[in-house]
Amino acid sequence: MASSNPRYVCQECGHEAHKWMGKCQGCGAWNTLVREEPKSEVEARVPKTSSNGASGGASGGAGEHGQPERLTEVELGTDARLQTGSAEFDRVMGGGIMQGSFSLIAGDPGIGKSTLMTELGGYLPERDILYVTGEESKRQVKLRAQRLGVDSDHLYLLAETNVEQIGDAVQEVTPDLLVVDSIQTIYRPDLSSAPGSVSQVRESTASLLKMTKEQEFSTFLVGHVTKKGTIAGPRVLEHMVDTVLYFEGDQHHAYRILRSVKNRFGAANEIGVFEMREDGLHEVPNPSELFLSERGYGVSGSTVVCSLEGTRPILVEIQALVTPTSYNTPQRTVTGFPSQRLQMLLAVLEKRAGLAFSDHDVFVNVAGGVTLDEPAVDVGVALAAASSFRDIPADTGSALIGEVGLGGEIRTVSQIEPRLKEAAKLGFERAVIPENNLERVAGEHDLDVTGAADLRDVLDLVL
Ligand code: TYD
Ligand code: MG
């Protein structure tokens, strides 16, 4: 198995080839194969524990060897979480930063990753934080910290990219929190490939993971994303870390959403909402209010849905515009919602409710730059399109909840109660929900809850 032949690794997807090729066989990207040293050499140098990083928990899975132990005898210890005091940030982390946890925060350039990491210094002025900057100078970080009003005496800056030097600094500072900005700039001097290459990213991460688990501080790695929006570097990176956070948002909007797509210590898909201002990120404690603030009343094509993001219900406005097409193939343009799903909903409306979209262009937009990916918003999206098609405004006092099946039936959704509570809190008078969910609606609500079995029922109710 061990061979000294060179290998060529795709920098986008990590696919390996034995000879150089212009196009990666794995993901189809062009010019992404880079020669890296043979695996046998790398493996010989990588500490064995790094490969089981995936099983490492807060109690120090990596580096913890030895005897099998009965489940009943395993000691839990205390659930040591570091509360940052930022409710939005803590929620996404599952109630605070778990001691010994290893997290990755990824996002587009300029979205605010470094800003958020610098703000940790402001959230936790009493904690020793080592901020390793591989992209900016210490001066640049200090200027940013000044702008953010962060002047913690316990925030240490280190401009370094060599993972061994970072290890030395960790020994010296013994931080509670280590920030590495960004993992793509970090390298291990014993590997010949360039920083940012798949093997450097993987092996540097393995070294940092080992430090984190052995010394039980918490680490945040900042990661870049590729053009396709996935984390640059090997996919294995996502398996190695305990938490994967995405910092999302539209460069042209001030709103930023921190989303946990993986969390070993809390619910995945939990979101925190922030607003980027001149003096940094501000928490948005009630995102529904914000997403509905610019809502148009009395216009056709607007509905309000209630989507569950992690454990949190959020009301968002859906806008649709349906116009006669001047093309042979009508346009379908959608932002913030899967376009395949929109096609399906339009087909169902056409077949089951007789709305012929085939000679109309359809534009759908989720307000506020939010991305919704939950079937429970189907009814709202379908109704927005129907409302614009008929040019009749939908009832503005109704929040719409439900998944649409291919037969036009409205299917049950999970967690109906918190959704209704949120709608009531925001002053909605009525919620249209799947009929089969009605029996699960327990408590009293300040709003009128109506069940619907079929998409046509909803059309009658709100248009
Ligand atoms: P940054 O955190 O450097 O982004 P990343 O590390 O994800 O690449 O933030 C970059 C943008 O944020 C930059 O365009 C300026 C803006 N910004 C503010 O609007 N307010 C602020 O207080 C700060 C520090 C940055
Ligand atoms: Mg940055």
Short mmCIF file of C-alpha atoms and ligand atoms in Angstrom, two decimals:
data_model
loop_
_atom_site.label_atom_id
_atom_site.label_comp_id
_atom_site.label_asym_id
_atom_site.label_seq_id
_atom_site.Cartn_x
_atom_site.Cartn_y
_atom_site.Cartn_z
CA MET A 1 0.00 0.00 0.00
CA ALA A 2 2.71 2.46 0.92
CA SER A 3 4.01 4.05 -2.21
CA SER A 4 6.33 6.87 -2.94
CA ASN A 5 4.45 7.90 -6.08
CA PRO A 6 3.30 11.47 -5.99
CA ARG A 7 -0.39 12.12 -5.67
CA TYR A 8 -2.47 14.95 -6.96
CA VAL A 9 -5.17 16.25 -4.71
CA CYS A 10 -8.11 18.39 -5.78
CA GLN A 11 -8.10 21.57 -3.69
CA GLU A 12 -11.86 21.86 -3.98
CA CYS A 13 -13.07 18.42 -2.98
CA GLY A 14 -10.03 16.44 -1.83
CA HIS A 15 -10.30 13.86 -4.64
CA GLU A 16 -6.96 12.10 -5.26
CA ALA A 17 -5.46 11.14 -8.60
CA HIS A 18 -2.18 9.47 -9.55
CA LYS A 19 -1.41 11.81 -12.38
CA TRP A 20 -2.07 15.44 -13.04
CA MET A 21 -5.26 16.22 -14.92
CA GLY A 22 -6.80 19.49 -16.00
CA LYS A 23 -10.21 18.51 -14.67
CA CYS A 24 -10.92 16.86 -11.35
CA GLN A 25 -12.69 13.52 -11.74
CA GLY A 26 -14.28 13.98 -8.36
CA CYS A 27 -16.06 17.31 -8.62
CA GLY A 28 -15.45 18.40 -12.21
CA ALA A 29 -13.56 21.59 -11.22
CA TRP A 30 -10.80 22.77 -13.55
CA ASN A 31 -7.16 23.36 -12.59
CA THR A 32 -7.59 22.32 -9.00
CA LEU A 33 -5.23 19.32 -8.82
CA VAL A 34 -2.05 20.07 -6.90
CA ARG A 35 0.84 17.70 -6.32
CA GLU A 36 1.20 16.69 -2.72
CA GLU A 37 3.64 14.41 -0.99
CA PRO A 38 2.88 10.69 -0.78
CA LYS A 39 0.41 9.67 1.87
CA SER A 40 2.77 7.19 3.49
CA GLU A 41 5.13 10.01 4.43
CA VAL A 42 2.35 12.12 5.87
CA GLU A 43 0.88 9.27 7.85
CA ALA A 44 4.23 8.38 9.33
CA ARG A 45 4.43 11.83 10.85
CA VAL A 46 0.88 12.38 11.96
CA PRO A 47 0.22 11.47 15.57
CA LYS A 48 -2.16 8.53 15.69
CA THR A 49 -4.70 10.34 17.86
CA SER A 50 -5.48 12.85 15.17
CA SER A 51 -7.30 10.31 13.06
CA ASN A 52 -9.82 9.62 15.79
CA GLY A 53 -10.44 13.30 16.30
CA ALA A 54 -13.97 12.66 15.12
CA SER A 55 -14.75 10.78 18.29
CA GLY A 56 -13.24 13.36 20.60
CA GLY A 57 -15.72 15.02 22.91
CA ALA A 58 -15.40 17.75 25.46
CA SER A 59 -14.05 15.34 27.98
CA GLY A 60 -11.01 14.87 25.81
CA GLY A 61 -11.79 11.91 23.55
CA ALA A 62 -8.65 12.47 21.54
CA GLY A 63 -5.64 11.41 23.55
CA GLU A 64 -7.81 9.46 26.00
CA HIS A 65 -6.77 5.83 25.61
CA GLY A 66 -7.03 2.76 27.68
CA GLN A 67 -9.52 0.39 29.13
CA PRO A 68 -13.09 -0.15 28.12
CA GLU A 69 -15.36 1.27 30.76
CA ARG A 70 -19.00 0.54 31.60
CA LEU A 71 -21.38 3.25 30.44
CA THR A 72 -22.66 3.55 33.99
CA GLU A 73 -19.16 4.14 35.30
CA VAL A 74 -18.04 6.81 32.88
CA GLU A 75 -17.70 10.09 34.73
CA LEU A 76 -19.44 13.01 33.18
CA GLY A 77 -17.73 15.78 35.06
CA THR A 78 -19.31 19.18 35.02
CA ASP A 79 -20.77 20.61 31.89
CA ALA A 80 -18.33 23.48 31.74
CA ARG A 81 -19.69 26.02 29.35
CA LEU A 82 -18.34 29.48 28.94
CA GLN A 83 -21.21 31.94 28.65
CA THR A 84 -20.25 34.89 26.47
CA GLY A 85 -23.18 37.04 27.54
CA SER A 86 -24.24 37.43 23.93
CA ALA A 87 -27.56 35.60 23.88
CA GLU A 88 -27.43 35.13 20.10
CA PHE A 89 -23.92 33.69 20.13
CA ASP A 90 -24.56 31.44 23.14
CA ARG A 91 -27.74 30.06 21.63
CA VAL A 92 -25.92 29.01 18.47
CA MET A 93 -23.22 27.33 20.55
CA GLY A 94 -25.88 25.33 22.40
CA GLY A 95 -25.87 27.46 25.55
CA GLY A 96 -22.29 28.74 25.66
CA ILE A 97 -18.86 27.64 24.51
CA MET A 98 -18.16 24.13 25.78
CA GLN A 99 -14.77 23.81 27.42
CA GLY A 100 -12.42 21.80 25.22
CA SER A 101 -14.60 22.24 22.14
CA PHE A 102 -13.18 22.69 18.69
CA SER A 103 -15.26 24.82 16.33
CA LEU A 104 -15.04 25.97 12.76
CA ILE A 105 -16.61 29.21 11.62
CA ALA A 106 -16.90 29.60 7.87
CA GLY A 107 -18.23 32.30 5.60
CA ASP A 108 -17.67 34.49 2.59
CA PRO A 109 -14.81 36.98 2.65
CA GLY A 110 -15.83 40.25 4.27
CA ILE A 111 -18.93 38.84 5.95
CA GLY A 112 -17.59 39.57 9.45
CA LYS A 113 -15.85 36.43 10.74
CA SER A 114 -12.83 38.31 12.06
CA THR A 115 -15.14 40.94 13.52
CA LEU A 116 -17.14 38.33 15.41
CA MET A 117 -13.99 36.63 16.69
CA THR A 118 -12.54 39.96 17.86
CA GLU A 119 -15.80 40.72 19.66
CA LEU A 120 -15.26 37.59 21.75
CA GLY A 121 -12.58 39.66 23.48
CA GLY A 122 -15.27 42.18 24.40
CA TYR A 123 -17.76 39.51 25.49
CA LEU A 124 -15.17 37.81 27.70
CA PRO A 125 -12.88 40.53 29.07
CA GLU A 126 -11.80 38.37 32.02
CA ARG A 127 -10.72 35.39 29.95
CA ASP A 128 -7.35 34.81 28.36
CA ILE A 129 -7.85 34.72 24.63
CA LEU A 130 -5.07 34.03 22.15
CA TYR A 131 -5.95 35.46 18.75
CA VAL A 132 -3.68 34.07 16.04
CA THR A 133 -3.83 36.14 12.90
CA GLY A 134 -2.41 34.71 9.72
CA GLU A 135 -4.00 37.19 7.36
CA GLU A 136 -3.74 40.54 9.04
CA SER A 137 -1.02 42.26 11.04
CA LYS A 138 -1.35 42.75 14.78
CA ARG A 139 -1.81 46.44 14.08
CA GLN A 140 -4.78 45.75 11.84
CA VAL A 141 -6.39 43.58 14.48
CA LYS A 142 -5.78 46.23 17.11
CA LEU A 143 -7.36 48.90 14.92
CA ARG A 144 -10.41 46.71 14.46
CA ALA A 145 -10.57 45.99 18.18
CA GLN A 146 -10.47 49.74 18.86
CA ARG A 147 -13.31 50.30 16.46
CA LEU A 148 -15.30 47.64 18.22
CA GLY A 149 -14.49 49.11 21.63
CA VAL A 150 -12.62 45.98 22.70
CA ASP A 151 -9.68 46.76 24.96
CA SER A 152 -9.40 43.61 27.04
CA ASP A 153 -6.14 43.21 28.88
CA HIS A 154 -6.47 39.46 28.48
CA LEU A 155 -6.56 39.42 24.69
CA TYR A 156 -3.23 38.31 23.24
CA LEU A 157 -2.42 38.81 19.57
CA LEU A 158 -0.02 36.61 17.64
CA ALA A 159 0.82 37.10 13.97
CA GLU A 160 1.96 33.60 13.09
CA THR A 161 1.19 30.83 10.63
CA ASN A 162 3.52 28.05 11.79
CA VAL A 163 1.56 25.59 13.85
CA GLU A 164 4.59 24.73 16.03
CA GLN A 165 5.04 28.38 16.99
CA ILE A 166 1.35 28.56 17.77
CA GLY A 167 1.86 25.56 20.06
CA ASP A 168 4.66 27.40 21.87
CA ALA A 169 2.49 30.50 22.29
CA VAL A 170 -0.31 28.36 23.68
CA GLN A 171 2.11 26.95 26.28
CA GLU A 172 3.12 30.48 27.23
CA VAL A 173 -0.32 32.10 27.39
CA THR A 174 -2.37 29.03 28.48
CA PRO A 175 -5.50 30.60 27.02
CA ASP A 176 -9.12 29.78 27.76
CA LEU A 177 -9.88 30.43 24.14
CA LEU A 178 -7.79 30.13 20.99
CA VAL A 179 -8.83 31.81 17.76
CA VAL A 180 -7.03 30.88 14.53
CA ASP A 181 -7.83 33.29 11.70
CA SER A 182 -7.70 31.56 9.23
CA ILE A 183 -6.95 27.84 9.04
CA GLN A 184 -6.09 28.21 5.35
CA THR A 185 -3.00 30.28 6.23
CA ILE A 186 -1.63 27.84 8.83
CA TYR A 187 1.07 25.30 7.96
CA ARG A 188 3.12 22.52 9.45
CA PRO A 189 6.78 23.04 8.58
CA ASP A 190 7.41 19.30 8.22
CA LEU A 191 5.04 19.04 5.25
CA SER A 192 6.22 20.26 1.89
CA SER A 193 2.89 21.36 0.45
CA ALA A 194 1.81 24.98 0.51
CA PRO A 195 -0.41 26.51 3.23
CA GLY A 196 -4.04 26.20 2.23
CA SER A 197 -3.52 22.89 0.44
CA VAL A 198 -5.69 19.99 1.47
CA SER A 199 -2.99 18.15 3.39
CA GLN A 200 -1.76 21.28 5.20
CA VAL A 201 -5.27 22.24 6.25
CA ARG A 202 -5.99 18.72 7.43
CA GLU A 203 -2.72 18.17 9.31
CA SER A 204 -2.59 21.65 10.86
CA THR A 205 -6.14 21.13 12.07
CA ALA A 206 -5.15 17.75 13.52
CA SER A 207 -2.30 19.40 15.44
CA LEU A 208 -4.52 22.18 16.76
CA LEU A 209 -7.20 19.65 17.68
CA LYS A 210 -4.70 17.64 19.69
CA MET A 211 -3.58 20.77 21.58
CA THR A 212 -7.17 21.75 22.26
CA LYS A 213 -8.24 18.39 23.61
CA GLU A 214 -5.10 17.82 25.68
CA GLN A 215 -5.06 21.24 27.29
CA GLU A 216 -8.83 21.66 27.41
CA PHE A 217 -9.18 25.18 26.14
CA SER A 218 -11.70 25.98 23.39
CA THR A 219 -10.71 26.74 19.84
CA PHE A 220 -12.35 28.60 16.99
CA LEU A 221 -10.93 28.10 13.52
CA VAL A 222 -11.92 30.62 10.90
CA GLY A 223 -12.35 28.97 7.51
CA HIS A 224 -12.82 30.27 4.00
CA VAL A 225 -15.54 29.04 1.72
CA THR A 226 -15.20 28.16 -1.95
CA LYS A 227 -17.18 29.75 -4.73
CA LYS A 228 -19.82 27.08 -4.28
CA GLY A 229 -20.20 28.06 -0.64
CA THR A 230 -18.66 24.97 0.94
CA ILE A 231 -15.75 25.13 3.34
CA ALA A 232 -12.48 25.26 1.42
CA GLY A 233 -10.29 22.27 2.09
CA PRO A 234 -11.00 18.67 2.81
CA ARG A 235 -14.46 17.58 3.85
CA VAL A 236 -12.80 15.66 6.65
CA LEU A 237 -12.30 19.05 8.35
CA GLU A 238 -16.02 19.13 9.09
CA HIS A 239 -15.82 15.67 10.64
CA MET A 240 -12.87 16.58 12.83
CA VAL A 241 -14.48 19.55 14.53
CA ASP A 242 -17.23 19.51 17.15
CA THR A 243 -19.12 22.47 15.79
CA VAL A 244 -19.46 23.88 12.29
CA LEU A 245 -20.83 27.40 12.12
CA TYR A 246 -21.66 29.35 9.00
CA PHE A 247 -21.74 33.10 9.08
CA GLU A 248 -24.15 34.06 6.32
CA GLY A 249 -25.69 37.18 4.96
CA ASP A 250 -25.88 39.39 1.98
CA GLN A 251 -23.01 41.87 1.61
CA HIS A 252 -25.61 44.48 0.68
CA HIS A 253 -27.76 43.87 3.73
CA ALA A 254 -26.65 44.67 7.24
CA TYR A 255 -28.03 41.42 8.64
CA ARG A 256 -25.82 38.46 9.43
CA ILE A 257 -26.96 35.02 10.47
CA LEU A 258 -24.73 32.72 12.46
CA ARG A 259 -25.95 29.17 11.88
CA SER A 260 -24.72 25.95 13.45
CA VAL A 261 -24.87 23.23 10.79
CA LYS A 262 -23.26 20.72 13.10
CA ASN A 263 -23.04 20.83 16.87
CA ARG A 264 -21.99 17.97 19.11
CA PHE A 265 -23.08 19.99 22.15
CA GLY A 266 -26.42 21.40 21.08
CA ALA A 267 -29.13 21.57 18.44
CA ALA A 268 -27.94 21.88 14.87
CA ASN A 269 -29.39 24.56 12.61
CA GLU A 270 -29.74 26.96 15.49
CA ILE A 271 -29.40 30.55 14.36
CA GLY A 272 -28.28 33.82 15.86
CA VAL A 273 -29.07 37.08 14.13
CA PHE A 274 -26.78 40.11 14.15
CA GLU A 275 -26.73 43.48 12.50
CA MET A 276 -23.41 44.82 11.19
CA ARG A 277 -22.95 48.48 12.04
CA GLU A 278 -19.96 50.84 12.00
CA ASP A 279 -19.11 49.87 15.55
CA GLY A 280 -19.47 46.15 15.03
CA LEU A 281 -22.06 43.43 15.34
CA HIS A 282 -25.22 44.08 17.31
CA GLU A 283 -27.55 41.34 18.43
CA VAL A 284 -31.05 41.19 17.00
CA PRO A 285 -33.11 39.63 19.79
CA ASN A 286 -36.36 39.46 17.85
CA PRO A 287 -35.62 38.56 14.21
CA SER A 288 -39.28 38.05 13.25
CA GLU A 289 -40.01 41.71 13.98
CA LEU A 290 -37.08 42.67 11.82
CA PHE A 291 -37.94 40.41 8.89
CA LEU A 292 -41.49 41.72 8.84
CA SER A 293 -40.60 45.38 9.36
CA GLU A 294 -40.63 46.33 5.70
CA ARG A 295 -43.68 44.33 4.82
CA GLY A 296 -46.02 45.71 2.21
CA TYR A 297 -49.73 45.77 3.11
CA GLY A 298 -52.49 45.54 0.55
CA VAL A 299 -50.21 44.39 -2.26
CA SER A 300 -50.67 41.08 -3.99
CA GLY A 301 -47.96 38.43 -3.81
CA SER A 302 -47.03 38.84 -0.15
CA THR A 303 -47.54 36.23 2.58
CA VAL A 304 -46.02 35.48 5.97
CA VAL A 305 -44.67 32.04 6.84
CA CYS A 306 -43.36 30.63 10.08
CA SER A 307 -40.15 28.67 9.68
CA LEU A 308 -38.43 26.77 12.45
CA GLU A 309 -34.70 27.46 12.48
CA GLY A 310 -33.17 25.06 14.96
CA THR A 311 -35.44 25.42 17.95
CA ARG A 312 -36.48 28.92 17.11
CA PRO A 313 -39.62 29.87 15.17
CA ILE A 314 -39.15 32.81 12.83
CA LEU A 315 -41.76 34.69 10.86
CA VAL A 316 -40.62 35.82 7.45
CA GLU A 317 -42.32 37.57 4.56
CA ILE A 318 -42.44 35.79 1.19
CA GLN A 319 -42.85 37.93 -1.90
CA ALA A 320 -43.84 36.71 -5.32
CA LEU A 321 -44.30 38.45 -8.64
CA VAL A 322 -46.02 36.65 -11.49
CA THR A 323 -46.11 38.35 -14.89
CA PRO A 324 -46.91 37.19 -18.44
CA THR A 325 -43.73 35.98 -20.07
CA SER A 326 -42.16 37.25 -23.24
CA TYR A 327 -39.90 34.21 -23.57
CA ASN A 328 -40.51 30.74 -24.96
CA THR A 329 -39.42 29.26 -21.66
CA PRO A 330 -40.87 31.19 -18.73
CA GLN A 331 -38.43 32.49 -16.11
CA ARG A 332 -38.28 31.12 -12.59
CA THR A 333 -36.15 33.29 -10.35
CA VAL A 334 -36.00 32.59 -6.66
CA THR A 335 -33.83 33.81 -3.80
CA GLY A 336 -33.78 32.23 -0.38
CA PHE A 337 -35.84 29.14 -1.27
CA PRO A 338 -34.91 25.98 -3.24
CA SER A 339 -35.85 26.53 -6.89
CA GLN A 340 -36.76 22.86 -7.43
CA ARG A 341 -39.29 23.17 -4.66
CA LEU A 342 -40.79 26.27 -6.27
CA GLN A 343 -41.16 24.40 -9.59
CA MET A 344 -42.99 21.65 -7.74
CA LEU A 345 -45.34 24.08 -6.01
CA LEU A 346 -46.16 25.83 -9.28
CA ALA A 347 -46.90 22.46 -10.91
CA VAL A 348 -49.21 21.52 -8.02
CA LEU A 349 -51.02 24.89 -8.24
CA GLU A 350 -51.45 24.38 -11.97
CA LYS A 351 -52.71 20.81 -11.74
CA ARG A 352 -54.80 21.01 -8.56
CA ALA A 353 -56.02 24.59 -8.55
CA GLY A 354 -56.04 25.40 -12.25
CA LEU A 355 -53.57 28.32 -12.13
CA ALA A 356 -51.66 28.13 -15.41
CA PHE A 357 -48.15 29.40 -14.73
CA SER A 358 -46.69 27.96 -17.94
CA ASP A 359 -46.91 31.29 -19.79
CA HIS A 360 -45.86 33.41 -16.81
CA ASP A 361 -42.54 34.41 -15.33
CA VAL A 362 -42.37 33.80 -11.59
CA PHE A 363 -40.07 35.65 -9.19
CA VAL A 364 -39.96 34.65 -5.55
CA ASN A 365 -38.01 36.39 -2.86
CA VAL A 366 -37.62 35.65 0.84
CA ALA A 367 -37.38 39.06 2.51
CA GLY A 368 -34.36 40.14 4.57
CA GLY A 369 -31.83 37.95 2.75
CA VAL A 370 -32.86 34.86 4.75
CA THR A 371 -32.60 31.34 3.32
CA LEU A 372 -35.49 29.00 4.09
CA ASP A 373 -35.19 25.31 3.55
CA GLU A 374 -38.09 23.90 5.53
CA PRO A 375 -41.13 22.24 3.93
CA ALA A 376 -43.42 24.02 6.41
CA VAL A 377 -43.06 27.23 4.38
CA ASP A 378 -44.51 25.58 1.23
CA VAL A 379 -48.05 26.84 1.74
CA GLY A 380 -46.85 30.43 2.14
CA VAL A 381 -44.72 30.30 -1.00
CA ALA A 382 -47.54 28.72 -3.03
CA LEU A 383 -50.03 31.29 -1.78
CA ALA A 384 -47.70 34.21 -2.54
CA ALA A 385 -47.45 32.97 -6.14
CA ALA A 386 -51.23 32.41 -6.37
CA SER A 387 -51.92 35.85 -4.88
CA SER A 388 -49.72 37.57 -7.43
CA PHE A 389 -51.14 35.45 -10.26
CA ARG A 390 -54.69 36.48 -9.40
CA ASP A 391 -53.55 39.93 -8.33
CA ILE A 392 -55.52 39.68 -5.11
CA PRO A 393 -53.72 40.58 -1.85
CA ALA A 394 -53.61 37.74 0.67
CA ASP A 395 -55.09 38.31 4.13
CA THR A 396 -52.39 40.26 5.95
CA GLY A 397 -53.45 39.02 9.38
CA SER A 398 -52.79 35.35 8.58
CA ALA A 399 -49.59 33.41 9.14
CA LEU A 400 -49.33 30.36 6.89
CA ILE A 401 -47.87 27.06 8.02
CA GLY A 402 -47.82 23.74 6.15
CA GLU A 403 -46.07 21.45 3.73
CA VAL A 404 -47.66 20.87 0.31
CA GLY A 405 -47.81 17.33 -1.13
CA LEU A 406 -47.97 16.48 -4.81
CA GLY A 407 -51.72 15.87 -4.57
CA GLY A 408 -52.23 19.41 -3.29
CA GLU A 409 -52.80 18.08 0.24
CA ILE A 410 -51.47 20.02 3.22
CA ARG A 411 -49.17 17.84 5.28
CA THR A 412 -48.45 18.01 8.97
CA VAL A 413 -45.45 19.92 10.25
CA SER A 414 -43.38 19.45 13.38
CA GLN A 415 -43.48 21.74 16.42
CA ILE A 416 -46.71 23.57 15.73
CA GLU A 417 -46.98 25.10 19.21
CA PRO A 418 -43.87 27.30 19.21
CA ARG A 419 -44.79 28.52 15.73
CA LEU A 420 -48.26 29.57 16.84
CA LYS A 421 -46.86 31.31 19.92
CA GLU A 422 -44.50 33.34 17.77
CA ALA A 423 -47.32 34.33 15.40
CA ALA A 424 -49.51 35.38 18.32
CA LYS A 425 -46.64 37.35 19.85
CA LEU A 426 -46.21 39.29 16.63
CA GLY A 427 -49.88 40.26 16.60
CA PHE A 428 -51.24 37.94 13.92
CA GLU A 429 -54.98 37.33 14.15
CA ARG A 430 -55.09 34.03 12.39
CA ALA A 431 -52.89 31.07 11.55
CA VAL A 432 -53.71 28.61 8.80
CA ILE A 433 -52.19 25.26 9.68
CA PRO A 434 -52.45 21.66 8.43
CA GLU A 435 -55.76 20.11 9.47
CA ASN A 436 -53.99 17.10 10.96
CA ASN A 437 -51.99 19.38 13.22
CA LEU A 438 -55.17 20.76 14.82
CA GLU A 439 -55.48 17.99 17.37
CA ARG A 440 -51.94 18.66 18.54
CA VAL A 441 -52.68 22.27 19.27
CA ALA A 442 -52.97 22.17 23.01
CA GLY A 443 -53.02 25.52 24.75
CA GLU A 444 -55.15 28.59 24.33
CA HIS A 445 -53.95 31.01 21.73
CA ASP A 446 -54.63 34.64 21.16
CA LEU A 447 -55.15 33.83 17.55
CA ASP A 448 -57.72 32.05 15.51
CA VAL A 449 -56.27 28.72 14.36
CA THR A 450 -57.80 27.32 11.17
CA GLY A 451 -57.02 23.89 9.75
CA ALA A 452 -56.68 23.26 6.03
CA ALA A 453 -56.56 19.89 4.30
CA ASP A 454 -55.94 21.02 0.77
CA LEU A 455 -54.23 23.88 -1.04
CA ARG A 456 -57.60 24.92 -2.49
CA ASP A 457 -58.94 25.39 1.05
CA VAL A 458 -56.11 27.81 1.79
CA LEU A 459 -56.80 29.70 -1.43
CA ASP A 460 -60.42 30.14 -0.33
CA LEU A 461 -59.38 31.18 3.16
CA VAL A 462 -56.80 33.84 2.47
CA LEU A 463 -57.35 35.11 -1.08
P1 TYD B 1 -14.30 41.09 8.59
O1 TYD B 1 -14.62 40.70 9.97
O2 TYD B 1 -12.91 41.53 8.31
O3 TYD B 1 -14.71 39.94 7.56
P2 TYD B 1 -14.07 38.49 7.33
O4 TYD B 1 -13.11 38.21 8.41
O5 TYD B 1 -15.26 37.58 7.34
O6 TYD B 1 -13.45 38.52 5.99
O7 TYD B 1 -15.34 42.24 8.24
C1 TYD B 1 -15.28 42.84 7.05
C2 TYD B 1 -16.36 43.87 6.78
O8 TYD B 1 -17.10 44.28 7.89
C3 TYD B 1 -15.67 45.07 6.24
O9 TYD B 1 -16.16 45.26 4.94
C4 TYD B 1 -16.03 46.19 7.11
C5 TYD B 1 -17.20 45.70 7.89
N1 TYD B 1 -17.19 46.18 9.28
C6 TYD B 1 -18.21 46.99 9.73
O10 TYD B 1 -19.13 47.36 9.00
N2 TYD B 1 -18.20 47.41 11.03
C7 TYD B 1 -17.20 47.06 11.88
O11 TYD B 1 -17.24 47.45 13.06
C8 TYD B 1 -16.15 46.22 11.40
C9 TYD B 1 -15.00 45.83 12.28
C10 TYD B 1 -16.18 45.80 10.11
MG MG B 2 -11.03 38.00 8.26
#
